CSV table of C-alpha atoms in Angstrom, one decimal:
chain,number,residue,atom,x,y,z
A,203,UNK,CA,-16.6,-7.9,14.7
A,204,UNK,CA,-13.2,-9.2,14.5
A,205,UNK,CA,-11.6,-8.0,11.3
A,206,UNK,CA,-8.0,-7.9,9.7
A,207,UNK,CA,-6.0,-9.6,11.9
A,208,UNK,CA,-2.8,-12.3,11.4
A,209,UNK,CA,-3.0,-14.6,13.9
A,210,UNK,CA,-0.1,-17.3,13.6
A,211,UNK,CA,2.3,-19.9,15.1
A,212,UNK,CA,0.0,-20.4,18.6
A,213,UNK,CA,-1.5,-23.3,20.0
A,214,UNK,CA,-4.8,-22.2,18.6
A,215,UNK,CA,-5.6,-18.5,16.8
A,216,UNK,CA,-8.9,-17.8,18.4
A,217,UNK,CA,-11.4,-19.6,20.3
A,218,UNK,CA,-14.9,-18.3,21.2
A,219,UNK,CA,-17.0,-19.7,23.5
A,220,UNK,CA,-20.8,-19.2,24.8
A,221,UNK,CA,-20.6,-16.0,22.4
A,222,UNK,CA,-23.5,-14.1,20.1
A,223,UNK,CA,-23.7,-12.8,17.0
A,224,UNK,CA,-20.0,-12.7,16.2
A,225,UNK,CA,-19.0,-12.3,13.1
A,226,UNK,CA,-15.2,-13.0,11.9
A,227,UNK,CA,-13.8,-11.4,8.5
A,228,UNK,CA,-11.0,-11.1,6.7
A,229,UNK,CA,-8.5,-12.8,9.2
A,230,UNK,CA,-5.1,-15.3,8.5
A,231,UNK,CA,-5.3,-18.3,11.0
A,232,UNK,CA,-1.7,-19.2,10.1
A,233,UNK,CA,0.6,-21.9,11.4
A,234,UNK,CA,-0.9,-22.7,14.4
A,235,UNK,CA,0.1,-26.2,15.7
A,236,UNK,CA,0.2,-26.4,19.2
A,237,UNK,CA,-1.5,-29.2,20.8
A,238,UNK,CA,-4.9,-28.6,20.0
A,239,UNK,CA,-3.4,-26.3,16.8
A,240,UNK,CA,-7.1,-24.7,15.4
A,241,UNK,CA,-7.1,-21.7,13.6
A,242,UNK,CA,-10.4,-21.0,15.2
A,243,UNK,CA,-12.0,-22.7,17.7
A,244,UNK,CA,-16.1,-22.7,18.0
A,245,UNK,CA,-17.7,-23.7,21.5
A,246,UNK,CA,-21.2,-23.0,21.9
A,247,UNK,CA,-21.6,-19.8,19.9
A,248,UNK,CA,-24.8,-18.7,17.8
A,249,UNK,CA,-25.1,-16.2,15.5
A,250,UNK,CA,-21.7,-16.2,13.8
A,251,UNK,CA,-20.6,-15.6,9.9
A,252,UNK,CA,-17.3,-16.6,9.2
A,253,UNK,CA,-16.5,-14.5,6.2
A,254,UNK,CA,-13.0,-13.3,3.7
A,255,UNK,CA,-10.6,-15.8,6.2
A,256,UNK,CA,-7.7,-17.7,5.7
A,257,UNK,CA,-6.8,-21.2,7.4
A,258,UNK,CA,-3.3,-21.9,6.2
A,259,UNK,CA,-1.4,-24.6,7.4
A,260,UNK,CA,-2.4,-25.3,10.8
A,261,UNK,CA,-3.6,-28.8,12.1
A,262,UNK,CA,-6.9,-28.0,12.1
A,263,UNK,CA,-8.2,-25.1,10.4
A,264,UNK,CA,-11.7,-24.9,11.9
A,265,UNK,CA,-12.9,-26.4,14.8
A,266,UNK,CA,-16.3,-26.4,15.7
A,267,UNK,CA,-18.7,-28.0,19.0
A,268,UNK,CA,-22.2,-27.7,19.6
A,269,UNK,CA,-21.9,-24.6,18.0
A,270,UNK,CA,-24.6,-23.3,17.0
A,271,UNK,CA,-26.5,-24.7,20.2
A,272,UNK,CA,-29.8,-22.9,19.4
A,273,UNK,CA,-32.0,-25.0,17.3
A,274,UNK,CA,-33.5,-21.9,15.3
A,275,UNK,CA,-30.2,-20.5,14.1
A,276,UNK,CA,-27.6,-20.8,11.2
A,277,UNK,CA,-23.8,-20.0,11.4
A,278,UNK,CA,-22.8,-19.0,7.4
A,279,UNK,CA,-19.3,-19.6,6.8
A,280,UNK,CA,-18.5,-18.0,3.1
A,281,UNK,CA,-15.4,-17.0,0.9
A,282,UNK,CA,-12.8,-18.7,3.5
A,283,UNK,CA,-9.6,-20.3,2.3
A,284,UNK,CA,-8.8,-23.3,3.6
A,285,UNK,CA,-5.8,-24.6,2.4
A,286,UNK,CA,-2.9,-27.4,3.6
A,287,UNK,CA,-3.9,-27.8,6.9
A,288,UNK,CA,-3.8,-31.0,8.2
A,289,UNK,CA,-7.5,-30.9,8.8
A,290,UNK,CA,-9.1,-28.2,7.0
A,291,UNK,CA,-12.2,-27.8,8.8
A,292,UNK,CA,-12.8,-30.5,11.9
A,293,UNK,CA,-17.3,-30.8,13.1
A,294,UNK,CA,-18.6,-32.7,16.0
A,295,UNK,CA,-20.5,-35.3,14.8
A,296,UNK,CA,-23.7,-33.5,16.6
A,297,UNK,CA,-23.2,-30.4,14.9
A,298,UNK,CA,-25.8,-28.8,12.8
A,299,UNK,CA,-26.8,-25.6,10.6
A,300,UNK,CA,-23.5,-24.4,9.5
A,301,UNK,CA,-23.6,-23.0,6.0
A,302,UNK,CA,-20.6,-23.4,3.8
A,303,UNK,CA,-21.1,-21.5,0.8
A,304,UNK,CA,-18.4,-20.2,-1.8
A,305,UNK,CA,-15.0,-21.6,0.3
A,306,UNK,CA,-12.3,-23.1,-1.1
A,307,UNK,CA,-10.8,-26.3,0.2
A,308,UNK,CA,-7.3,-26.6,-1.3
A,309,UNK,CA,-5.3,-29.8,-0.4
A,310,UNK,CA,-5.6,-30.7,3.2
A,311,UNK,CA,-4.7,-33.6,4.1
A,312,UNK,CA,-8.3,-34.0,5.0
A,313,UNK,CA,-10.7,-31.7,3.7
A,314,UNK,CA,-13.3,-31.7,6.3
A,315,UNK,CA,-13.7,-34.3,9.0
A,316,UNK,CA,-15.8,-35.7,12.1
A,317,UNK,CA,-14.5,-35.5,15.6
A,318,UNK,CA,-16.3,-39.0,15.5
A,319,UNK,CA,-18.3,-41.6,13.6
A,320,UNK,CA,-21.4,-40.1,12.1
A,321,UNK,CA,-21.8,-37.8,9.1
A,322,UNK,CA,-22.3,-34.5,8.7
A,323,UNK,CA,-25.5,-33.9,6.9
A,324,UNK,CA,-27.0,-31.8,9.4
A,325,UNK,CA,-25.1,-29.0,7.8
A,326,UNK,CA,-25.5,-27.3,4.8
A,327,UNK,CA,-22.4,-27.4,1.5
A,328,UNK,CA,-24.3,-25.6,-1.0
A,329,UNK,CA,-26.6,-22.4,-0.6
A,330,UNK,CA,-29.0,-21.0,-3.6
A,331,UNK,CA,-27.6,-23.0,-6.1
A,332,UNK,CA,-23.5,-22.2,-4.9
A,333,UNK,CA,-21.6,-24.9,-3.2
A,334,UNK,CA,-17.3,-24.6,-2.6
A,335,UNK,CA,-14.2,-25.7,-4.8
A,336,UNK,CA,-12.6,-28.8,-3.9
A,337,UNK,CA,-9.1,-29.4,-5.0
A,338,UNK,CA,-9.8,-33.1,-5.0
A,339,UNK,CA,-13.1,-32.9,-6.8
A,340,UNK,CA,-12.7,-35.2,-10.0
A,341,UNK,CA,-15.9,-34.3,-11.9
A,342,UNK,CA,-16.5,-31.9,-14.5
A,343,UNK,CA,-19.1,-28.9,-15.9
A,344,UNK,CA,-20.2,-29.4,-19.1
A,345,UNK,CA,-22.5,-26.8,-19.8
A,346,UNK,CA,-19.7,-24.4,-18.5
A,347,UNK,CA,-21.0,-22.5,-15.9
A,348,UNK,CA,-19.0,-22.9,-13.0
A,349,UNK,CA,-20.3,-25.5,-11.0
A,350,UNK,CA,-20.2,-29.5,-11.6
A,351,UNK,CA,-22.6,-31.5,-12.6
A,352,UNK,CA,-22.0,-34.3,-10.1
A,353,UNK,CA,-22.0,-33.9,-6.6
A,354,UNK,CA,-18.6,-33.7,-4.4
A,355,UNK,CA,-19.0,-36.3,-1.6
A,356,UNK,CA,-16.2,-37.0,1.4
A,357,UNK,CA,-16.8,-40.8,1.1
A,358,UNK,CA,-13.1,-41.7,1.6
A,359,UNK,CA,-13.0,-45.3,3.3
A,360,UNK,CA,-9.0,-44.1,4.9
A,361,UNK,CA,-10.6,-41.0,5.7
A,362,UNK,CA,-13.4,-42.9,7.6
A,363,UNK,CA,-11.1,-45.1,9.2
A,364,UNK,CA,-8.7,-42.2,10.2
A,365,UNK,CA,-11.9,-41.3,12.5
A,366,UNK,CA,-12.4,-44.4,14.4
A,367,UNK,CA,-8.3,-45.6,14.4
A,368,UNK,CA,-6.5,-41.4,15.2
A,369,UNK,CA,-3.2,-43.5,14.6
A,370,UNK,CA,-3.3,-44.4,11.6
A,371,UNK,CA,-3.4,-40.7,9.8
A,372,UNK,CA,0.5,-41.3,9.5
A,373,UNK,CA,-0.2,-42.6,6.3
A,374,UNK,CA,-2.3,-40.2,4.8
A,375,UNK,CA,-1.5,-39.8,1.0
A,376,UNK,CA,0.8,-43.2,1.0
A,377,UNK,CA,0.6,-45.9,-1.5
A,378,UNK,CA,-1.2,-47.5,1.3
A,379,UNK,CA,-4.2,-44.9,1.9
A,380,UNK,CA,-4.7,-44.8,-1.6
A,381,UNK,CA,-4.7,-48.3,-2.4
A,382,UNK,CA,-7.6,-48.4,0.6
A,383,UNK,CA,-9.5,-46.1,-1.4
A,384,UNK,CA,-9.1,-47.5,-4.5
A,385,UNK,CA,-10.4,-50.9,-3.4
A,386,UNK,CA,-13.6,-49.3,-1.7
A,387,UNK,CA,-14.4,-47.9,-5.5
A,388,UNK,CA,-14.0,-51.1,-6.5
A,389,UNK,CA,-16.2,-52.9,-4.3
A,390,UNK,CA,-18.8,-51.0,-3.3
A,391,UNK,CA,-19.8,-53.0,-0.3
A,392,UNK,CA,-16.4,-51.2,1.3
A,393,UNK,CA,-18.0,-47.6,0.4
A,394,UNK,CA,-18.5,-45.6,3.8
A,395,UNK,CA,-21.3,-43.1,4.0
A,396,UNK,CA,-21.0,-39.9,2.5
A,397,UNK,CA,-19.9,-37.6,5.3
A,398,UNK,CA,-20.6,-34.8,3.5
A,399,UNK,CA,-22.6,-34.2,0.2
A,400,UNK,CA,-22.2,-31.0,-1.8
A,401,UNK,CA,-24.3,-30.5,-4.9
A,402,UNK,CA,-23.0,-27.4,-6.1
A,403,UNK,CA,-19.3,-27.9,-6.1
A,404,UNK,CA,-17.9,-25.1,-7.9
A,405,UNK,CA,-14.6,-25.6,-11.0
A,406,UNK,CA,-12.6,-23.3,-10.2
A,407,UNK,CA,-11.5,-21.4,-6.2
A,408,UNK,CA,-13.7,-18.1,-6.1
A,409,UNK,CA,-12.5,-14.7,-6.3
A,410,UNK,CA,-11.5,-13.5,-2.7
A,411,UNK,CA,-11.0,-10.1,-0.8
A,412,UNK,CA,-7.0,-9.2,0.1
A,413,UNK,CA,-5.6,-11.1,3.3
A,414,UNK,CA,-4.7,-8.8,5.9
A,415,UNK,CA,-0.5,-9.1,5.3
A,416,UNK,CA,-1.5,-7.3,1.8
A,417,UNK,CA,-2.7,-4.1,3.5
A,418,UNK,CA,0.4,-4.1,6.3
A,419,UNK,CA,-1.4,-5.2,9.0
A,420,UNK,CA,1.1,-8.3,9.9
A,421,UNK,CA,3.6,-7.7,12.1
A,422,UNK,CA,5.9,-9.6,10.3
A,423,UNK,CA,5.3,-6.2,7.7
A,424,UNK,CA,6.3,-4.0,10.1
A,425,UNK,CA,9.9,-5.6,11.7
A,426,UNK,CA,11.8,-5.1,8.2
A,427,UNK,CA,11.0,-1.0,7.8
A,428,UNK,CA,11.6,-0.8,11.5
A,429,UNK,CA,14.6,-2.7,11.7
A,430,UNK,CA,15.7,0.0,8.3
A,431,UNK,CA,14.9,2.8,10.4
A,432,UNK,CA,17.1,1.6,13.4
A,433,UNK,CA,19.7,0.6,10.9
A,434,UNK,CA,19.7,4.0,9.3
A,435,UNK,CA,19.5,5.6,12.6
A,436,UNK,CA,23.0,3.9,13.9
A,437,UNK,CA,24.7,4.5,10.3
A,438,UNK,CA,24.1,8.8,10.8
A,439,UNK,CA,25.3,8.6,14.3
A,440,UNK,CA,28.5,6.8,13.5
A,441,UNK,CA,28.7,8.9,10.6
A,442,UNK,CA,28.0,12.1,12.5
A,443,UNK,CA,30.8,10.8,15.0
A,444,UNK,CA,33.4,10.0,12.9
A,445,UNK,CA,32.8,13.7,11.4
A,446,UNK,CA,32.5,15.6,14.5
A,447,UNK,CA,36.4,13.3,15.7
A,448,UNK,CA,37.9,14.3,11.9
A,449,UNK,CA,37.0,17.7,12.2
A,450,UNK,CA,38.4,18.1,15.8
A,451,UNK,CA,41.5,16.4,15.0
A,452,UNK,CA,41.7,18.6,11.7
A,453,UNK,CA,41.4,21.9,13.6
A,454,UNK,CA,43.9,20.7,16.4
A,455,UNK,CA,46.8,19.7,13.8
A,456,UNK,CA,46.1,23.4,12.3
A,457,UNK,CA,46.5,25.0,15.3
């Protein structure tokens, strides 16, 4: 188990590879925009649950290959945050059996994306009945109980052609991207398909367990008391020094 960690500003937090039952809980994948710039990076691993983590502002908060590679398992990936990264959680195209259940996606610039054309209906958004919040979902729970009655779908025509033309993502959330979408709501012949359907999306983000930095675990935490200590440290010796000169110079001038 990897548990507790803050793992920020590198090219990429953590990457496993050609690993078993792993399971990853309660960690911050923060700020990490390097070249490749994943939060966590998933090559050929089976067994995993991704559980209690943060993805915050890193290019792509999840990354995942061929992971997993056995045909008779399921990765579960529930209670994660992932929240304005530029991708919040990037799929090959061939992955399969990934179970999202109770995250929350809070405005990326894309929520979840293909590392090429093809959807990603292989994998699972809902489980028993609970899906995850979407900070772009526009539909609404009448019967009050948490989830919506209409499905969230990733249907975005930019987002689709983001995926085939890379170069383009420089105008994500322009006048321009949104005027593409708007016109592929209004002529349907323009709609891509869904990349993703989830059937259970829930209102509002899920209750969460404390990120690591709450319990002192960052080493950010850790410099300012430190630092204090030094400080304090320095202060009593100078004071101590000065004393120890006053009191020498005192006893001479009595003398």
């Amino acid at each position: 188990m990897v548990e507790g960690n803050v793992l920020e500003r590198n090219s990429v937090g953590a990457f496993l590879m050609y690993s078993t039952d792993l399971t990853m809980a309660d960690n911050v994948f923060r700020s990490n925009r390097g070249p490749s710039g994943y939060g966590l990076g998933l090559k050929d691993v089976d067994g995993l649950v991704v559980s209690g983590n943060r993805f915050v502002e890193n290019r792509v908060g999840l990354y995942a290959d061929n992971s997993p590679s056995r045909v008779d398992l399921y990765h579960h990936l529930e209670s994660n945050v992932f929240a304005f990264n530029n991708i919040g959680a990037l799929l090959g195209s061939t992955v399969a059996r990934n179970v999202f259940t109770g995250n929350a996606f809070i405005d990326n610039g894309v929520q979840v994306s293909s590392d090429s054309t093809g959807g990603l209906l292989n994998n699972e958004w809902s489980y028993e009945g609970i899906g995850n919040y979407w900070s772009d979902f526009a539909g609404f729970d009448a019967d009050r109980d948490g989830i919506g009655d209409i499905a969230y779908e990733i249907d975005n025509l930019f987002t689709d052609l983001i995926e085939r033309y890379p170069e383009i993502a420089f105008f994500s959330g322009t006048p321009a991207a949104q005027a593409v979408d708007m016109a592929s709501k209004t002529f349907p012949s323009l709609r891509p398909e869904p990349l993703l359907t989830d059937n259970s999306p829930l209102i509002r983000v899920p209750s969460l367990p404390p990120a690591p930095m709450a319990g002192g675990t960052s080493s950010h935490v850790l410099v300012f008391p430190l630092s204090l200590g030094l400080l304090l440290a320095a202060l009593i010796v100078m004071v101590g020094g000065r004393f120890r000169v006053s009191e020498q110079v005192t006893s001479g001038g009595t003398r």
